[in-house]
PDB file of C-alpha atoms in Angstrom:
ATOM      1  CA  UNK A 249     -59.063   8.750 -64.106  1.00 57.00           C
ATOM      2  CA  UNK A 250     -58.226   7.052 -61.103  1.00 63.00           C
ATOM      3  CA  UNK A 251     -54.790   5.890 -60.400  1.00 69.00           C
ATOM      4  CA  UNK A 252     -54.121   3.119 -58.124  1.00 70.00           C
ATOM      5  CA  UNK A 253     -51.083   3.511 -56.044  1.00 70.00           C
ATOM      6  CA  UNK A 254     -48.934   0.569 -55.550  1.00 67.00           C
ATOM      7  CA  UNK A 255     -48.608  -0.530 -51.972  1.00 67.00           C
ATOM      8  CA  UNK A 256     -45.404   0.475 -50.297  1.00 65.00           C
ATOM      9  CA  UNK A 257     -42.955  -2.293 -49.725  1.00 64.00           C
ATOM     10  CA  UNK A 258     -42.863  -3.451 -46.175  1.00 66.00           C
ATOM     11  CA  UNK A 259     -39.851  -2.092 -44.372  1.00 63.00           C
ATOM     12  CA  UNK A 260     -38.463  -3.963 -41.485  1.00 60.00           C
ATOM     13  CA  UNK A 261     -37.149  -2.077 -38.499  1.00 58.00           C
ATOM     14  CA  UNK A 262     -33.426  -2.515 -37.904  1.00 57.00           C
ATOM     15  CA  UNK A 263     -32.516  -5.398 -35.696  1.00 56.00           C
ATOM     16  CA  UNK A 264     -32.770  -3.847 -32.237  1.00 56.00           C
ATOM     17  CA  UNK A 265     -30.866  -6.730 -30.714  1.00 58.00           C
ATOM     18  CA  UNK A 266     -27.651  -5.686 -32.470  1.00 59.00           C
ATOM     19  CA  UNK A 267     -28.023  -1.995 -31.591  1.00 57.00           C
ATOM     20  CA  UNK A 268     -29.019  -2.567 -27.994  1.00 72.00           C
ATOM     21  CA  UNK A 269     -26.162  -5.009 -27.374  1.00 82.00           C
ATOM     22  CA  UNK A 270     -23.739  -2.465 -28.898  1.00 83.00           C
ATOM     23  CA  UNK A 271     -25.131   0.277 -26.630  1.00 86.00           C
ATOM     24  CA  UNK A 272     -24.911  -1.946 -23.575  1.00 87.00           C
ATOM     25  CA  UNK A 273     -21.284  -2.781 -24.361  1.00 89.00           C
ATOM     26  CA  UNK A 274     -20.459   0.920 -24.782  1.00 89.00           C
ATOM     27  CA  UNK A 275     -22.173   1.802 -21.500  1.00 90.00           C
ATOM     28  CA  UNK A 276     -20.293  -0.958 -19.666  1.00 92.00           C
ATOM     29  CA  UNK A 277     -16.970   0.171 -21.158  1.00 92.00           C
ATOM     30  CA  UNK A 278     -17.717   3.785 -20.198  1.00 93.00           C
ATOM     31  CA  UNK A 279     -18.645   2.767 -16.638  1.00 93.00           C
ATOM     32  CA  UNK A 280     -15.431   0.744 -16.276  1.00 93.00           C
ATOM     33  CA  UNK A 281     -13.371   3.685 -17.583  1.00 93.00           C
ATOM     34  CA  UNK A 282     -15.024   6.168 -15.208  1.00 93.00           C
ATOM     35  CA  UNK A 283     -14.594   3.752 -12.302  1.00 92.00           C
ATOM     36  CA  UNK A 284     -10.892   3.240 -13.068  1.00 91.00           C
ATOM     37  CA  UNK A 285     -10.256   6.984 -13.353  1.00 91.00           C
ATOM     38  CA  UNK A 286     -12.117   7.600 -10.102  1.00 90.00           C
ATOM     39  CA  UNK A 287     -10.016   4.948  -8.360  1.00 89.00           C
ATOM     40  CA  UNK A 288      -6.753   6.485  -9.606  1.00 86.00           C
ATOM     41  CA  UNK A 289      -7.816   9.979  -8.505  1.00 84.00           C
ATOM     42  CA  UNK A 290      -8.763   8.658  -5.060  1.00 82.00           C
ATOM     43  CA  UNK A 291      -5.412   6.871  -4.697  1.00 80.00           C
ATOM     44  CA  UNK A 292      -3.470   9.972  -5.767  1.00 77.00           C
ATOM     45  CA  UNK A 293      -5.175  12.238  -3.232  1.00 73.00           C
ATOM     46  CA  UNK A 294      -5.123   9.789  -0.338  1.00 66.00           C
ATOM     47  CA  UNK A 295      -1.410   9.127  -0.890  1.00 59.00           C
ATOM     48  CA  UNK A 296      -0.631  12.836  -0.838  1.00 58.00           C
ATOM     49  CA  UNK A 297      -2.340  13.478   2.467  1.00 60.00           C
ATOM     50  CA  UNK A 298      -0.021  13.943   5.416  1.00 57.00           C
ATOM     51  CA  UNK A 299      -1.519  13.169   8.795  1.00 72.00           C
ATOM     52  CA  UNK A 300       0.370  14.028  11.946  1.00 78.00           C
ATOM     53  CA  UNK A 301      -0.045  14.600  15.659  1.00 85.00           C
ATOM     54  CA  UNK A 302       0.824  17.829  17.417  1.00 86.00           C
ATOM     55  CA  UNK A 303       3.252  17.634  20.343  1.00 86.00           C
ATOM     56  CA  UNK A 304       0.350  17.964  22.801  1.00 85.00           C
ATOM     57  CA  UNK A 305      -1.654  15.204  21.097  1.00 85.00           C
ATOM     58  CA  UNK A 306       1.264  12.753  21.034  1.00 82.00           C
ATOM     59  CA  UNK A 307       1.962  13.482  24.716  1.00 80.00           C
ATOM     60  CA  UNK A 308      -1.725  12.891  25.569  1.00 79.00           C
ATOM     61  CA  UNK A 309      -1.867   9.484  23.875  1.00 75.00           C
ATOM     62  CA  UNK A 310       1.577   8.505  25.171  1.00 70.00           C
ATOM     63  CA  UNK A 311       4.379   6.779  23.314  1.00 65.00           C
ATOM     64  CA  UNK A 312       3.255   4.720  20.370  1.00 63.00           C
ATOM     65  CA  UNK A 313       4.200   1.078  20.359  1.00 58.00           C
ATOM     66  CA  UNK A 314       7.923   0.718  19.800  1.00 59.00           C
ATOM     67  CA  UNK A 315       8.687   0.611  16.086  1.00 60.00           C
ATOM     68  CA  UNK A 316       5.326   2.058  14.932  1.00 73.00           C
ATOM     69  CA  UNK A 317       5.949   5.031  12.630  1.00 81.00           C
ATOM     70  CA  UNK A 318       4.001   8.225  13.350  1.00 85.00           C
ATOM     71  CA  UNK A 319       4.335  11.895  12.410  1.00 88.00           C
ATOM     72  CA  UNK A 320       4.627  14.705  14.959  1.00 90.00           C
ATOM     73  CA  UNK A 321       4.428  18.426  14.235  1.00 90.00           C
ATOM     74  CA  UNK A 322       5.898  21.289  16.243  1.00 90.00           C
ATOM     75  CA  UNK A 323       8.551  24.003  16.328  1.00 91.00           C
ATOM     76  CA  UNK A 324      12.150  23.711  17.448  1.00 89.00           C
ATOM     77  CA  UNK A 325      12.369  24.752  21.074  1.00 89.00           C
ATOM     78  CA  UNK A 326      14.958  27.559  21.362  1.00 86.00           C
ATOM     79  CA  UNK A 327      18.303  26.554  22.869  1.00 87.00           C
ATOM     80  CA  UNK A 328      17.404  22.836  22.813  1.00 88.00           C
ATOM     81  CA  UNK A 329      19.496  21.712  19.825  1.00 89.00           C
ATOM     82  CA  UNK A 330      22.678  19.709  20.616  1.00 90.00           C
ATOM     83  CA  UNK A 331      25.081  17.820  18.359  1.00 89.00           C
ATOM     84  CA  UNK A 332      28.524  16.573  19.328  1.00 88.00           C
ATOM     85  CA  UNK A 333      31.423  17.750  17.173  1.00 88.00           C
ATOM     86  CA  UNK A 334      31.968  15.408  14.234  1.00 86.00           C
ATOM     87  CA  UNK A 335      28.689  13.571  14.843  1.00 88.00           C
ATOM     88  CA  UNK A 336      25.556  13.390  12.716  1.00 88.00           C
ATOM     89  CA  UNK A 337      23.314  12.586  15.708  1.00 91.00           C
ATOM     90  CA  UNK A 338      21.217  15.617  16.644  1.00 91.00           C
ATOM     91  CA  UNK A 339      19.200  15.871  19.848  1.00 93.00           C
ATOM     92  CA  UNK A 340      16.546  18.541  20.296  1.00 92.00           C
ATOM     93  CA  UNK A 341      13.047  19.245  21.577  1.00 92.00           C
ATOM     94  CA  UNK A 342       9.917  20.168  19.656  1.00 91.00           C
ATOM     95  CA  UNK A 343       7.202  22.321  21.187  1.00 90.00           C
ATOM     96  CA  UNK A 344       3.663  23.337  20.367  1.00 88.00           C
ATOM     97  CA  UNK A 345       3.915  26.345  22.671  1.00 86.00           C
ATOM     98  CA  UNK A 346       2.842  24.576  25.830  1.00 87.00           C
ATOM     99  CA  UNK A 347       4.281  21.035  25.746  1.00 89.00           C
ATOM    100  CA  UNK A 348       7.609  19.611  24.564  1.00 90.00           C
ATOM    101  CA  UNK A 349       8.832  16.374  23.000  1.00 90.00           C
ATOM    102  CA  UNK A 350      12.396  15.011  23.273  1.00 91.00           C
ATOM    103  CA  UNK A 351      13.595  13.956  19.818  1.00 92.00           C
ATOM    104  CA  UNK A 352      16.721  12.782  18.006  1.00 92.00           C
ATOM    105  CA  UNK A 353      17.692  12.558  14.342  1.00 92.00           C
ATOM    106  CA  UNK A 354      20.639  10.795  12.719  1.00 92.00           C
ATOM    107  CA  UNK A 355      21.678  12.503   9.485  1.00 89.00           C
ATOM    108  CA  UNK A 356      21.603  15.782   7.625  1.00 86.00           C
ATOM    109  CA  UNK A 357      19.054  18.416   8.663  1.00 84.00           C
ATOM    110  CA  UNK A 358      17.131  20.608   6.187  1.00 83.00           C
ATOM    111  CA  UNK A 359      18.240  24.255   5.845  1.00 77.00           C
ATOM    112  CA  UNK A 360      15.000  25.707   7.243  1.00 78.00           C
ATOM    113  CA  UNK A 361      15.203  23.497  10.358  1.00 79.00           C
ATOM    114  CA  UNK A 362      16.623  26.365  12.422  1.00 80.00           C
ATOM    115  CA  UNK A 363      14.114  29.009  11.245  1.00 77.00           C
ATOM    116  CA  UNK A 364      12.075  29.938  14.327  1.00 76.00           C
ATOM    117  CA  UNK A 365       8.941  30.388  12.187  1.00 77.00           C
ATOM    118  CA  UNK A 366       9.128  27.002  10.433  1.00 81.00           C
ATOM    119  CA  UNK A 367       6.875  24.120  11.349  1.00 87.00           C
ATOM    120  CA  UNK A 368       8.807  20.856  11.655  1.00 89.00           C
ATOM    121  CA  UNK A 369       7.213  17.458  11.015  1.00 90.00           C
ATOM    122  CA  UNK A 370       9.154  14.462  12.306  1.00 91.00           C
ATOM    123  CA  UNK A 371       8.420  11.005  10.968  1.00 89.00           C
ATOM    124  CA  UNK A 372       9.637   8.185  13.161  1.00 88.00           C
ATOM    125  CA  UNK A 373       8.989   6.174  16.306  1.00 85.00           C
ATOM    126  CA  UNK A 374       9.799   6.065  20.005  1.00 83.00           C
ATOM    127  CA  UNK A 375      12.858   4.234  21.289  1.00 82.00           C
ATOM    128  CA  UNK A 376      12.769   2.225  24.556  1.00 80.00           C
ATOM    129  CA  UNK A 377      13.910   5.350  26.499  1.00 82.00           C
ATOM    130  CA  UNK A 378      10.879   7.375  25.356  1.00 81.00           C
ATOM    131  CA  UNK A 379      12.858   9.580  22.938  1.00 87.00           C
ATOM    132  CA  UNK A 380      11.255  10.157  19.543  1.00 89.00           C
ATOM    133  CA  UNK A 381      13.736   8.865  16.913  1.00 90.00           C
ATOM    134  CA  UNK A 382      13.178  10.674  13.644  1.00 90.00           C
ATOM    135  CA  UNK A 383      13.755   8.843  10.361  1.00 89.00           C
ATOM    136  CA  UNK A 384      12.610  11.749   8.195  1.00 90.00           C
ATOM    137  CA  UNK A 385      12.254  15.498   8.741  1.00 89.00           C
ATOM    138  CA  UNK A 386       9.858  17.670   6.769  1.00 86.00           C
ATOM    139  CA  UNK A 387      10.132  21.435   7.243  1.00 86.00           C
ATOM    140  CA  UNK A 388       7.131  23.491   6.214  1.00 81.00           C
ATOM    141  CA  UNK A 389       8.058  26.989   5.096  1.00 74.00           C
ATOM    142  CA  UNK A 390       6.733  29.875   7.187  1.00 65.00           C
ATOM    143  CA  UNK A 391       3.279  30.883   5.980  1.00 61.00           C
ATOM    144  CA  UNK A 392       3.628  34.555   6.800  1.00 59.00           C
ATOM    145  CA  UNK A 393       6.159  37.213   5.981  1.00 56.00           C
ATOM    146  CA  UNK A 394       8.243  38.195   8.960  1.00 54.00           C
ATOM    147  CA  UNK A 395      10.350  41.341   8.612  1.00 55.00           C
ATOM    148  CA  UNK A 396      13.999  41.049   9.539  1.00 55.00           C
ATOM    149  CA  UNK A 397      15.108  42.921  12.645  1.00 56.00           C
ATOM    150  CA  UNK A 398      15.858  46.528  11.871  1.00 53.00           C
ATOM    151  CA  UNK A 399      13.781  46.394   8.658  1.00 53.00           C
ATOM    152  CA  UNK A 400      11.208  49.192   8.794  1.00 53.00           C
ATOM    153  CA  UNK A 401       9.987  48.687   5.251  1.00 49.00           C
TER     154      UNK A 401
END
């Protein structure tokens, strides 16, 4: 007894054009999404970066063009702070340990401004007299613990 098997019906492969176009669209959408996220991350980090000159560097390059905003970092030079009674204009000098910079600020000063261990970053520009006019003051907290005088602990 011999049985004859019926031929299998011909099956057609799925339309690869539909699947491949769907895959291409998904890959393009994924690439656009990754690109957009990468752009936003780059913008967030570059906006958070704070670039500044030290007092020595700003003295080496000389005064920036009048009105151009730059940032300068240093420490308050002891005994250099002056403010007239009833005035909000402060005049002082910043130092990096070897060079100084004459500066002025109109307005309220941060609390840590007078801490001898704090790093001060001034944001502003030079006036025609060569004095650095600060528009904004950023005070970085001391990075090390310094014991108070008389503290043996």
